[in-house]
Tab-separated table of N, CA and C in Angstrom:
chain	number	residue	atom	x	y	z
A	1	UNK	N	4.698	8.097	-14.430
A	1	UNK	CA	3.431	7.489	-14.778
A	1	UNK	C	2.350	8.106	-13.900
A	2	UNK	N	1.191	8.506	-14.336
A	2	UNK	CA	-0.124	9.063	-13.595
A	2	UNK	C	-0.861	8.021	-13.320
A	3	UNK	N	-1.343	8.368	-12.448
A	3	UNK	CA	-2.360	7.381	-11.845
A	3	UNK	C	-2.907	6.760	-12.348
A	4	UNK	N	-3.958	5.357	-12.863
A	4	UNK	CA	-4.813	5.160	-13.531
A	4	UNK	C	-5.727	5.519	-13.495
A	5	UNK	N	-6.541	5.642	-11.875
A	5	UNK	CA	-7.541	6.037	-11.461
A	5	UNK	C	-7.255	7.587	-10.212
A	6	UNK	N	-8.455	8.039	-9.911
A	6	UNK	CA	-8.052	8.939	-8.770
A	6	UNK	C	-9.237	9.321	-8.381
A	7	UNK	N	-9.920	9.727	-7.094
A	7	UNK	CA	-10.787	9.866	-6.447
A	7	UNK	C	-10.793	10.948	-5.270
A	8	UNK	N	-11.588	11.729	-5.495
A	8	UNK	CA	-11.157	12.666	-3.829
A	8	UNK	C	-13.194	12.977	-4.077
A	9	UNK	N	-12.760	13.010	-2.266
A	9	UNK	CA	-14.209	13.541	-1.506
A	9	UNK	C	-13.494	14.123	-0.226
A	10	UNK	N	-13.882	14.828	0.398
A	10	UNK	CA	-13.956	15.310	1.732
A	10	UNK	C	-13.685	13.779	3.076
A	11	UNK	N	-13.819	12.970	2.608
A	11	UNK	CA	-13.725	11.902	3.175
A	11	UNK	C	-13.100	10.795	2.824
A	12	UNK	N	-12.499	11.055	1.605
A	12	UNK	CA	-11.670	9.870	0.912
A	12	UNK	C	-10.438	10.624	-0.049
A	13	UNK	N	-9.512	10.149	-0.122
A	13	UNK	CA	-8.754	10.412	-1.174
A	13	UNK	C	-7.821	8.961	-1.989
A	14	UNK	N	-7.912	8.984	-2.867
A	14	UNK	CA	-7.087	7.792	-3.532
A	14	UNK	C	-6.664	7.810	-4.873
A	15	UNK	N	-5.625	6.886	-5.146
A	15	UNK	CA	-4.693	6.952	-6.105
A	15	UNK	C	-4.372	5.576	-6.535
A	16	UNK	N	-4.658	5.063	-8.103
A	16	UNK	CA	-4.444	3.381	-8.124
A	16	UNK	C	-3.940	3.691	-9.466
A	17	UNK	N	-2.144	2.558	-9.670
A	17	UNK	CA	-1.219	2.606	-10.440
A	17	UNK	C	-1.412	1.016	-11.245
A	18	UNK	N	-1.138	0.979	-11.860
A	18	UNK	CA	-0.908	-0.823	-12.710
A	18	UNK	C	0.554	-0.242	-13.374
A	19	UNK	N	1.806	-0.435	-13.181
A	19	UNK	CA	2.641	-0.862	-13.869
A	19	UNK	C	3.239	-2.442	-13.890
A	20	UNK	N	3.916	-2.334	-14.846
A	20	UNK	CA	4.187	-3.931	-15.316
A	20	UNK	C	5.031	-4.639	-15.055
A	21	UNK	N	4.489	-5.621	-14.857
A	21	UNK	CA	4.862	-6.718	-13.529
A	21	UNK	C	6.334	-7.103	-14.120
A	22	UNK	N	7.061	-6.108	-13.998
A	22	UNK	CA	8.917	-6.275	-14.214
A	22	UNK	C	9.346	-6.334	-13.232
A	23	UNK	N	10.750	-6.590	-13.140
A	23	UNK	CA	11.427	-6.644	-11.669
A	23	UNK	C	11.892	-5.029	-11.203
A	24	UNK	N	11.290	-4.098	-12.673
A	24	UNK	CA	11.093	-2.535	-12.209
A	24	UNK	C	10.397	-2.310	-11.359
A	25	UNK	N	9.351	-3.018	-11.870
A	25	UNK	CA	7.823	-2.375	-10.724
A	25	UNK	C	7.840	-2.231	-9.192
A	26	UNK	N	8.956	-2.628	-8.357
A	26	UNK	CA	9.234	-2.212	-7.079
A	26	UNK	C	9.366	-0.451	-7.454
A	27	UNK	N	10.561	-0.230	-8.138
A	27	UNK	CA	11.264	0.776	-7.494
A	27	UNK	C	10.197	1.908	-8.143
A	28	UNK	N	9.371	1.655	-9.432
A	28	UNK	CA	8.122	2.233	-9.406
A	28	UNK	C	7.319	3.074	-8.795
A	29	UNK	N	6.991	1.408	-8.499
A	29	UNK	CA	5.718	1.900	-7.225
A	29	UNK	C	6.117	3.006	-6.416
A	30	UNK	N	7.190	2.496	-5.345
A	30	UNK	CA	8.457	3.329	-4.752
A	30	UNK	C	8.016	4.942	-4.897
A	31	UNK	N	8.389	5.349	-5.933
A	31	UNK	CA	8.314	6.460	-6.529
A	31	UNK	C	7.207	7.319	-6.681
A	32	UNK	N	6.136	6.199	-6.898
A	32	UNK	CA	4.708	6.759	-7.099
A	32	UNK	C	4.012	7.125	-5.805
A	33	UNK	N	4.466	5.845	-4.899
A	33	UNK	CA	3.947	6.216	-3.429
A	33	UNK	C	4.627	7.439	-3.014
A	34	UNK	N	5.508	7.873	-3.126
A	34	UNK	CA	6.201	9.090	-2.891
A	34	UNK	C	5.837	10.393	-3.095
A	35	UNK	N	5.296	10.186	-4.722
A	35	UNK	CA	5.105	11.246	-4.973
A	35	UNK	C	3.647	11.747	-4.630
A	36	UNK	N	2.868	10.734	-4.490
A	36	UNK	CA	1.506	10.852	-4.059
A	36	UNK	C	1.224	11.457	-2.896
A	37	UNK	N	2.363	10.736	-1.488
A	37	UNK	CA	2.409	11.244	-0.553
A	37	UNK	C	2.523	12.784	0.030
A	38	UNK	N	3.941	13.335	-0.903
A	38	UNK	CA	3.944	14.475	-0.839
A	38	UNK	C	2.919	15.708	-1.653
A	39	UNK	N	2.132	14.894	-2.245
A	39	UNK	CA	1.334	15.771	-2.679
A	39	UNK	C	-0.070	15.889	-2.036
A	40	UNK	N	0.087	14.641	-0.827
A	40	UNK	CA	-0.851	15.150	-0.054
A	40	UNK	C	-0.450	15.419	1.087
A	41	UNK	N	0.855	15.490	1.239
A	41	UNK	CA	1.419	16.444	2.248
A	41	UNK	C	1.419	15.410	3.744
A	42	UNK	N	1.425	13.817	3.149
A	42	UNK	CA	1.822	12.907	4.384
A	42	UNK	C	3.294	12.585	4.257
A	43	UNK	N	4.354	13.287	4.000
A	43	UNK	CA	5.666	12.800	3.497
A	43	UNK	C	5.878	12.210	5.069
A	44	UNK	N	5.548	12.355	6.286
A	44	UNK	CA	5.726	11.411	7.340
A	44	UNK	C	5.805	10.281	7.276
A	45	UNK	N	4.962	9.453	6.350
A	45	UNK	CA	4.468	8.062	6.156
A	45	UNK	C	5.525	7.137	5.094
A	46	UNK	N	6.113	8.146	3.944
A	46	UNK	CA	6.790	7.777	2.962
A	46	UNK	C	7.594	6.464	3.756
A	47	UNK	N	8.862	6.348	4.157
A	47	UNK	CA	9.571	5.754	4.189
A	47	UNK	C	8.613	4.395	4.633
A	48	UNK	N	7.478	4.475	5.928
A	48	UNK	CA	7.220	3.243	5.599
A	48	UNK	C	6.203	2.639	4.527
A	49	UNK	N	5.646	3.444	4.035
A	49	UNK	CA	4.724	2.989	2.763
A	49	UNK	C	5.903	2.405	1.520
A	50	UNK	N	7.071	3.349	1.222
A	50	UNK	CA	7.773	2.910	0.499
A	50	UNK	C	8.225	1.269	0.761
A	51	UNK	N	8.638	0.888	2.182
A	51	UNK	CA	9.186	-0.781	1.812
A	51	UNK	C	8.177	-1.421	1.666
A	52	UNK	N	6.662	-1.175	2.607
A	52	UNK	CA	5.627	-1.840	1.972
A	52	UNK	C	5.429	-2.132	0.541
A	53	UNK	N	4.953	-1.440	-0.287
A	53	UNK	CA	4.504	-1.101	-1.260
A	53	UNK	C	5.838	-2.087	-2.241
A	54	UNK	N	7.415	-1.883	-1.523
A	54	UNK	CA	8.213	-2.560	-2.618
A	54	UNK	C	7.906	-3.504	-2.245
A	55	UNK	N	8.398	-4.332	-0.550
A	55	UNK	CA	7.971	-5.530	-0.529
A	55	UNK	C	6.553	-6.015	-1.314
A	56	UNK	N	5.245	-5.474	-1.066
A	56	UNK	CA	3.934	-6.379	-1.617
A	56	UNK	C	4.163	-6.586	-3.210
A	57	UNK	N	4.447	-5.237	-3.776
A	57	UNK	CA	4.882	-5.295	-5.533
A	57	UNK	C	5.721	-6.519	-5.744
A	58	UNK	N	6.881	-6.671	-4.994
A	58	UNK	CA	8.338	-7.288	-5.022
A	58	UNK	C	7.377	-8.969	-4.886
A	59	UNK	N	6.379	-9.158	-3.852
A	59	UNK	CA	6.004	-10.628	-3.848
A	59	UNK	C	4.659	-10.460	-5.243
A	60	UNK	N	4.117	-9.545	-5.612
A	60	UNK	CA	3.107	-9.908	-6.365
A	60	UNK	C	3.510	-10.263	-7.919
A	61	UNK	N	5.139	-9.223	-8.376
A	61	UNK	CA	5.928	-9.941	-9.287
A	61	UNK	C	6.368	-10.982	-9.336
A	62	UNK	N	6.808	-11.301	-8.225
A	62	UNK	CA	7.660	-12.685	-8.060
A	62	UNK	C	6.759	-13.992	-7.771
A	63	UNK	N	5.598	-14.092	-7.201
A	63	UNK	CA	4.818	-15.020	-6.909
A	63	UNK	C	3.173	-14.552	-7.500
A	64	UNK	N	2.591	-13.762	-8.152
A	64	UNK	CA	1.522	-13.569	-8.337
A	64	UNK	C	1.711	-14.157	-9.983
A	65	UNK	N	0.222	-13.719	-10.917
A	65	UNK	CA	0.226	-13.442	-11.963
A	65	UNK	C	-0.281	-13.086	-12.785
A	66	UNK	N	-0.281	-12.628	-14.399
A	66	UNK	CA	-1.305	-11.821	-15.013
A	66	UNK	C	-0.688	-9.819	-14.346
A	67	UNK	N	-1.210	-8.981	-15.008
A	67	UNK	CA	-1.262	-7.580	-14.269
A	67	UNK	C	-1.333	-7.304	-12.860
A	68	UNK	N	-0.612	-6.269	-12.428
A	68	UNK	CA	-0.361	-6.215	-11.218
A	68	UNK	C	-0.975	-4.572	-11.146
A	69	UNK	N	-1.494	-4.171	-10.146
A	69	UNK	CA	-1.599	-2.759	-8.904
A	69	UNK	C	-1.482	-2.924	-7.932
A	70	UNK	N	-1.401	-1.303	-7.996
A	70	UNK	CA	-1.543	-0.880	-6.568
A	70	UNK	C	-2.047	0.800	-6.316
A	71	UNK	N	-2.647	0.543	-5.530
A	71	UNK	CA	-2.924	2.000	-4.499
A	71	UNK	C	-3.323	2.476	-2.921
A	72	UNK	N	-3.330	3.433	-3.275
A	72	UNK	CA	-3.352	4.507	-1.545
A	72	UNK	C	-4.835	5.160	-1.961
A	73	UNK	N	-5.005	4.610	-0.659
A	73	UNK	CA	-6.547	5.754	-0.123
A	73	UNK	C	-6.495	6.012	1.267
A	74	UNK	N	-6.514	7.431	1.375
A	74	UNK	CA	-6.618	8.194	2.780
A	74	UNK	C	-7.750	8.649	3.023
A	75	UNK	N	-8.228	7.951	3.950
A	75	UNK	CA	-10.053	8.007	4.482
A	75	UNK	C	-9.714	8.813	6.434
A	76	UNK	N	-10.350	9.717	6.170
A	76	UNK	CA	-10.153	10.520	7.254
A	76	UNK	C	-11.101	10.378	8.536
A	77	UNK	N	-10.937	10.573	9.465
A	77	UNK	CA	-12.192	10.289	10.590
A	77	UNK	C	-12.956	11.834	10.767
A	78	UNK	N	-13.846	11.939	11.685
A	78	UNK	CA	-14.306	13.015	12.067
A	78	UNK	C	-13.161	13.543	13.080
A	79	UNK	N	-12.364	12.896	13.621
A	79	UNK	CA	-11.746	13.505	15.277
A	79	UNK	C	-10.345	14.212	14.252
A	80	UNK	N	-10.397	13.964	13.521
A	80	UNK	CA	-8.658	14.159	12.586
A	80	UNK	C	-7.835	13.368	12.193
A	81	UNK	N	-8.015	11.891	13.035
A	81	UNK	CA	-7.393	11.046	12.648
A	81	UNK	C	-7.430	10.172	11.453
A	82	UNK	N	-6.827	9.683	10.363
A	82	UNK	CA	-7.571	8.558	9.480
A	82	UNK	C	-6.450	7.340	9.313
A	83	UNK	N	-6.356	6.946	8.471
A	83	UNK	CA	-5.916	6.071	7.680
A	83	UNK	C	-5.228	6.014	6.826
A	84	UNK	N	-3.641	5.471	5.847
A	84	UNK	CA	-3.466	5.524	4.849
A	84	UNK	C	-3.487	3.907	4.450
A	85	UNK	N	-4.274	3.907	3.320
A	85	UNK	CA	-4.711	2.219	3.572
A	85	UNK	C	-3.309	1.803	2.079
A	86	UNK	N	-2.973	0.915	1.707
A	86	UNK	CA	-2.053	0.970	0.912
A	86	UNK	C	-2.737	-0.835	0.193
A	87	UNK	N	-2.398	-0.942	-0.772
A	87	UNK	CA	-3.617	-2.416	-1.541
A	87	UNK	C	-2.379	-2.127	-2.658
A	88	UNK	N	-2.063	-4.133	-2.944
A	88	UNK	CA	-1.403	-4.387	-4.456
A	88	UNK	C	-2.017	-5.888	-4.479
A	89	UNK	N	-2.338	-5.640	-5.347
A	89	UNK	CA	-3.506	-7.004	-6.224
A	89	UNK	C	-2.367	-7.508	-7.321
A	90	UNK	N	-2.709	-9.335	-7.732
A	90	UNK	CA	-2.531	-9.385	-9.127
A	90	UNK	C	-3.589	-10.126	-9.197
A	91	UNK	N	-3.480	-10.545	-10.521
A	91	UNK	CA	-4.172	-12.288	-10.652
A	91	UNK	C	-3.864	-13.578	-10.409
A	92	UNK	N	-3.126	-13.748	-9.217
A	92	UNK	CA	-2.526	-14.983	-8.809
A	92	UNK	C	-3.558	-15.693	-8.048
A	93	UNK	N	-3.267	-16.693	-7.074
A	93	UNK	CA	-4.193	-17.299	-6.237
A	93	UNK	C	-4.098	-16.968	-5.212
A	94	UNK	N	-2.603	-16.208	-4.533
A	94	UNK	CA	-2.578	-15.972	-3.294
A	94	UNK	C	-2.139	-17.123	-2.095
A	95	UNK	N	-2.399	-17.065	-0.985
A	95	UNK	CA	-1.704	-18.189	-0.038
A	95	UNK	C	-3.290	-18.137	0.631
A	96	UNK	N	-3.384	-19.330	1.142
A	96	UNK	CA	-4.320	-19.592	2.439
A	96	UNK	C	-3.635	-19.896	3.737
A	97	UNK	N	-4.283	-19.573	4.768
A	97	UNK	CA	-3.647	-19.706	5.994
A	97	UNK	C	-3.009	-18.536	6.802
A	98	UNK	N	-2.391	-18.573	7.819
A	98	UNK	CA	-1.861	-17.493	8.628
A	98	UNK	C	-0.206	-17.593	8.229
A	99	UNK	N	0.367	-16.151	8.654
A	99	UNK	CA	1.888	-16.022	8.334
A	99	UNK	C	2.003	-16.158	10.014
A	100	UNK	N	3.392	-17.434	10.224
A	100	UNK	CA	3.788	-17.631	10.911
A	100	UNK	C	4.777	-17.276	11.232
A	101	UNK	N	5.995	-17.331	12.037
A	101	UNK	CA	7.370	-17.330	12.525
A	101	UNK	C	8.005	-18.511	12.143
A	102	UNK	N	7.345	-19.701	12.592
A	102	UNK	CA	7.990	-21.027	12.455
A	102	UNK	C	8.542	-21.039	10.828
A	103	UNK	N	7.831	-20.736	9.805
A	103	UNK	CA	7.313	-21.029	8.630
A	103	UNK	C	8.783	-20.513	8.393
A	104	UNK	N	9.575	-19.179	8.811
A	104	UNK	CA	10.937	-18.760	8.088
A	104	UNK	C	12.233	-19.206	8.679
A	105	UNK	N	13.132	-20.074	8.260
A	105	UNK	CA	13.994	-20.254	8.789
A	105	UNK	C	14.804	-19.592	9.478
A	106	UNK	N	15.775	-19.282	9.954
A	106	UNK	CA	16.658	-18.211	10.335
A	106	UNK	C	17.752	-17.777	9.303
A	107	UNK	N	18.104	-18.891	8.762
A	107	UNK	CA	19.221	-19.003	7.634
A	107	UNK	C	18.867	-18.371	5.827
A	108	UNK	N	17.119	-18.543	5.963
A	108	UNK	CA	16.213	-18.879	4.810
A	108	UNK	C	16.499	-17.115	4.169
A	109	UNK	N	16.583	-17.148	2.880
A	109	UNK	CA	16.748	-16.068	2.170
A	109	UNK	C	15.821	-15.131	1.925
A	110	UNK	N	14.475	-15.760	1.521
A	110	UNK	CA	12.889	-15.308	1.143
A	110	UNK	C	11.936	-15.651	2.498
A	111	UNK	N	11.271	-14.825	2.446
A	111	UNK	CA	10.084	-15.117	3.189
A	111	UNK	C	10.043	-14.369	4.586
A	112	UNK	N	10.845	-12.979	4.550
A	112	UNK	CA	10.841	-12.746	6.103
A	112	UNK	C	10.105	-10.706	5.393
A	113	UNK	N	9.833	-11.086	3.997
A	113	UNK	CA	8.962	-9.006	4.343
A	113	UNK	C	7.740	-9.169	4.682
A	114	UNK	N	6.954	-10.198	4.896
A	114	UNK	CA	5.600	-10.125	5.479
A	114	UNK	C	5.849	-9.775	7.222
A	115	UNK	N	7.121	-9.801	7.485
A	115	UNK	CA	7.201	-9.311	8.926
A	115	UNK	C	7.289	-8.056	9.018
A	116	UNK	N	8.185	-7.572	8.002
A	116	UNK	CA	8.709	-6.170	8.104
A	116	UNK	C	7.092	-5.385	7.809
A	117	UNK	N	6.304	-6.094	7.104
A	117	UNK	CA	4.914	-5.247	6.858
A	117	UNK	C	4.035	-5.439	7.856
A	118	UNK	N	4.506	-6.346	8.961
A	118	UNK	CA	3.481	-6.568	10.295
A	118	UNK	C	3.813	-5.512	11.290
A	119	UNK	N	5.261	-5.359	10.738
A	119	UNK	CA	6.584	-4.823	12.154
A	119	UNK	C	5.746	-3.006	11.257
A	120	UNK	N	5.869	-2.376	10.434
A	120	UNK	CA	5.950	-1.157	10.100
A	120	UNK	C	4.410	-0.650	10.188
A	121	UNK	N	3.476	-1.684	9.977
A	121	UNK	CA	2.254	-1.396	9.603
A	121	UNK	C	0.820	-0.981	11.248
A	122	UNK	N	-0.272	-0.549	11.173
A	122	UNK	CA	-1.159	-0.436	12.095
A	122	UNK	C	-1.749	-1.715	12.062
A	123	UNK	N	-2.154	-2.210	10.761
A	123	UNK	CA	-2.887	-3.813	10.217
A	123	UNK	C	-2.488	-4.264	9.212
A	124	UNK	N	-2.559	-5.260	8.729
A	124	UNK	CA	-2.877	-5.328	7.475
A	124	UNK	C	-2.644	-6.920	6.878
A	125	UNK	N	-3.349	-7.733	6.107
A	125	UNK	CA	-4.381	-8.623	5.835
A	125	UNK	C	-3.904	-8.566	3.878
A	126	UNK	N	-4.689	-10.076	4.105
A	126	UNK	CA	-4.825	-10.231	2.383
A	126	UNK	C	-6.361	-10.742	2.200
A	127	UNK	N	-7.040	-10.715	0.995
A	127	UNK	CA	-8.361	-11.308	0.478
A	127	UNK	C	-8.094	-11.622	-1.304
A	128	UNK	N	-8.693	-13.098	-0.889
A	128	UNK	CA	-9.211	-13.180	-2.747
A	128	UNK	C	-9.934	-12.598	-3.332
A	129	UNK	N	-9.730	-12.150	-4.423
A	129	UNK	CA	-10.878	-11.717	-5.473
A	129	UNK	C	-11.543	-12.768	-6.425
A	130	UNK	N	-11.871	-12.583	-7.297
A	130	UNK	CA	-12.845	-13.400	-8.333
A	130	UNK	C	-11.471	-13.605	-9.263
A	131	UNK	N	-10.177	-13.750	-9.483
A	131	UNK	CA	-9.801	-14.234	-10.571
A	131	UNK	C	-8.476	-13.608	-9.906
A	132	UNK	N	-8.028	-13.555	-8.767
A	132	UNK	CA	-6.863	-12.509	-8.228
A	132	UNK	C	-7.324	-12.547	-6.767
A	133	UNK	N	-5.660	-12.064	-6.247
A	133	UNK	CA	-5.441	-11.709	-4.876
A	133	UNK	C	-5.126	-10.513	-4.493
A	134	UNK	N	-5.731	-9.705	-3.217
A	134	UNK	CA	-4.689	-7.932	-2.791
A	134	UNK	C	-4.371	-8.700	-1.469
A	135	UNK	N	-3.347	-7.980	-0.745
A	135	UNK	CA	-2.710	-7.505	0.375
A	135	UNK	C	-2.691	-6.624	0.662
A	136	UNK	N	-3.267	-5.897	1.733
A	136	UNK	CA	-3.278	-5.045	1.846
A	136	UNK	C	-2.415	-4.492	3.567
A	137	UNK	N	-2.412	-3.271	3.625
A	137	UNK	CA	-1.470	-2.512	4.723
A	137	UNK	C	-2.292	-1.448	5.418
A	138	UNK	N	-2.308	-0.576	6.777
A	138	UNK	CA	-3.057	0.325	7.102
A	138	UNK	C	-2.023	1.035	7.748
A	139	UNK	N	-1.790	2.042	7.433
A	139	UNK	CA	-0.967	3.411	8.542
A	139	UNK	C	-2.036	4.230	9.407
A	140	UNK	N	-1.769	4.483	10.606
A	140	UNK	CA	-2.808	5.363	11.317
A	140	UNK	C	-1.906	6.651	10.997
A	141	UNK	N	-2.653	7.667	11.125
A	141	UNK	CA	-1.903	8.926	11.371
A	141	UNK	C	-2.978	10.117	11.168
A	142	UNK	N	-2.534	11.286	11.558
A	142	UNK	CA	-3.059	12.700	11.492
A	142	UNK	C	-3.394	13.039	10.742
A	143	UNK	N	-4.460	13.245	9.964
A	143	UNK	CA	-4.701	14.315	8.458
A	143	UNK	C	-5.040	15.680	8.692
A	144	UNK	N	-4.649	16.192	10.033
A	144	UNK	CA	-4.795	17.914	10.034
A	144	UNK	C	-4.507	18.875	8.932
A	145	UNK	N	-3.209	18.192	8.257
A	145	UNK	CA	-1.954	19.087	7.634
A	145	UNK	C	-2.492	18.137	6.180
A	146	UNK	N	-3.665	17.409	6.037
A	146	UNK	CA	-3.679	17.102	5.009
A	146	UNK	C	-4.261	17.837	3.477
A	147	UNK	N	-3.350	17.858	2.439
A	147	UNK	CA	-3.763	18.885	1.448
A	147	UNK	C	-4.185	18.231	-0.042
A	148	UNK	N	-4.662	18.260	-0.452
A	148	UNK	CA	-5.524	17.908	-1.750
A	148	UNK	C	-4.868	18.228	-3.243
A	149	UNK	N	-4.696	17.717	-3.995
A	149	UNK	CA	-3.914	17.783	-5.302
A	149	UNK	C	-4.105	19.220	-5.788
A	150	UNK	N	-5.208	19.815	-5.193
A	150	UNK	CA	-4.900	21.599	-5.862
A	150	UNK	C	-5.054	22.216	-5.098
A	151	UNK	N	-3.784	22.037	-3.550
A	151	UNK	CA	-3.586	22.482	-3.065
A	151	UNK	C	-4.260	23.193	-1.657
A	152	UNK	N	-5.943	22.982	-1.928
A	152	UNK	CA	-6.832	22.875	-0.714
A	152	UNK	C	-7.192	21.976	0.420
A	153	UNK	N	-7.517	21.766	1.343
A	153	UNK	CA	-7.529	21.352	2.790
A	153	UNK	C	-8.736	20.453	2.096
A	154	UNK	N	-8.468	18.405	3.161
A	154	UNK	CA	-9.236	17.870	2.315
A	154	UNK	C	-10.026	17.617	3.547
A	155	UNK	N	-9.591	18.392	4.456
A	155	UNK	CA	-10.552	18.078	5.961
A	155	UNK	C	-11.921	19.337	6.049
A	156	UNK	N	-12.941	18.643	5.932
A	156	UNK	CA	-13.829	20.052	5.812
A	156	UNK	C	-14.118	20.863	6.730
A	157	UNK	N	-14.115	21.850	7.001
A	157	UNK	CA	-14.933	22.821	8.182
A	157	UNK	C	-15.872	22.480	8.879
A	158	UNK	N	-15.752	22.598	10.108
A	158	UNK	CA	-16.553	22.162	11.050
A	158	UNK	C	-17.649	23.257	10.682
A	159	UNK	N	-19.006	22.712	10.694
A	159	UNK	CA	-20.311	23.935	10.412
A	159	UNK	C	-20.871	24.106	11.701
């Protein structure tokens, strides 16, 4: 599946998917984050964008509702460093309040990948929308080695 949307500037790059809210759409996404990655040449990041991306899909199927996305945008700094920001929305209501420790049992089956996305991640946060919820994730990392869907450097020359 291709992107729905896609965006590149010298300062941004991004990629946003909607597949359907099946109990496929993990291993999907999965796939898409993957392939996105290596095509911008962050395959460093894959493995943890991949459980993100299943976990947030995995709760926005299972607890959201209406259509589901998701995407990656890599926003770069001036020093080299940027961001891979990672966002999956549906139309659900979402939760209010903070994710706790207390809140998961030890024994309890559900409710412990919002850790693994605290434990893998730089940040990352949820917000309502007007009719829907995202979650979103942030990776820090290097975009020196970062390369652009046709194959050119998306970091510009210093003038």
């Amino acid at each position: 599946m291709t992107p729905v949307a896609t965006a590149r500037s010298t300062a941004q790059l991004a990629a946003t998917w909607a597949p359907r809210p099946t109990m496929q759409a993990p291993a999907i996404a999965r796939r898409q984050i993957a392939e996105q990655l290596k095509a911008w040449s962050l395959t460093g990041l894959t493995d943890e964008a991949e459980l993100v991306v299943s976990e947030l899909v995995t709760n926005a199927v299972t607890h959201g509702s209406g259509p589901i996305w998701h995407s990656l945008h890599v926003i770069d700094h001036e020093d080299g460093s940027g961001l891979l920001a990672l966002e999956v929305g549906d139309h659900g209501s979402g939760w209010s309040g903070d994710l706790t420790v207390d809140e998961c049992p030890e024994n309890f089956c559900h409710g412990r990948g919002l850790f693994l996305v605290d434990a893998v991640t730089s940040t990352w946060g949820h917000h309502h929308l007007q009719g829907g919820h995202v979650v979103w994730a942030c990776f820090e990392t290097s975009l020196t080695q970062l390369v652009g869907p046709c194959g050119d450097s998306c970091i510009p020359d210093a003038a």
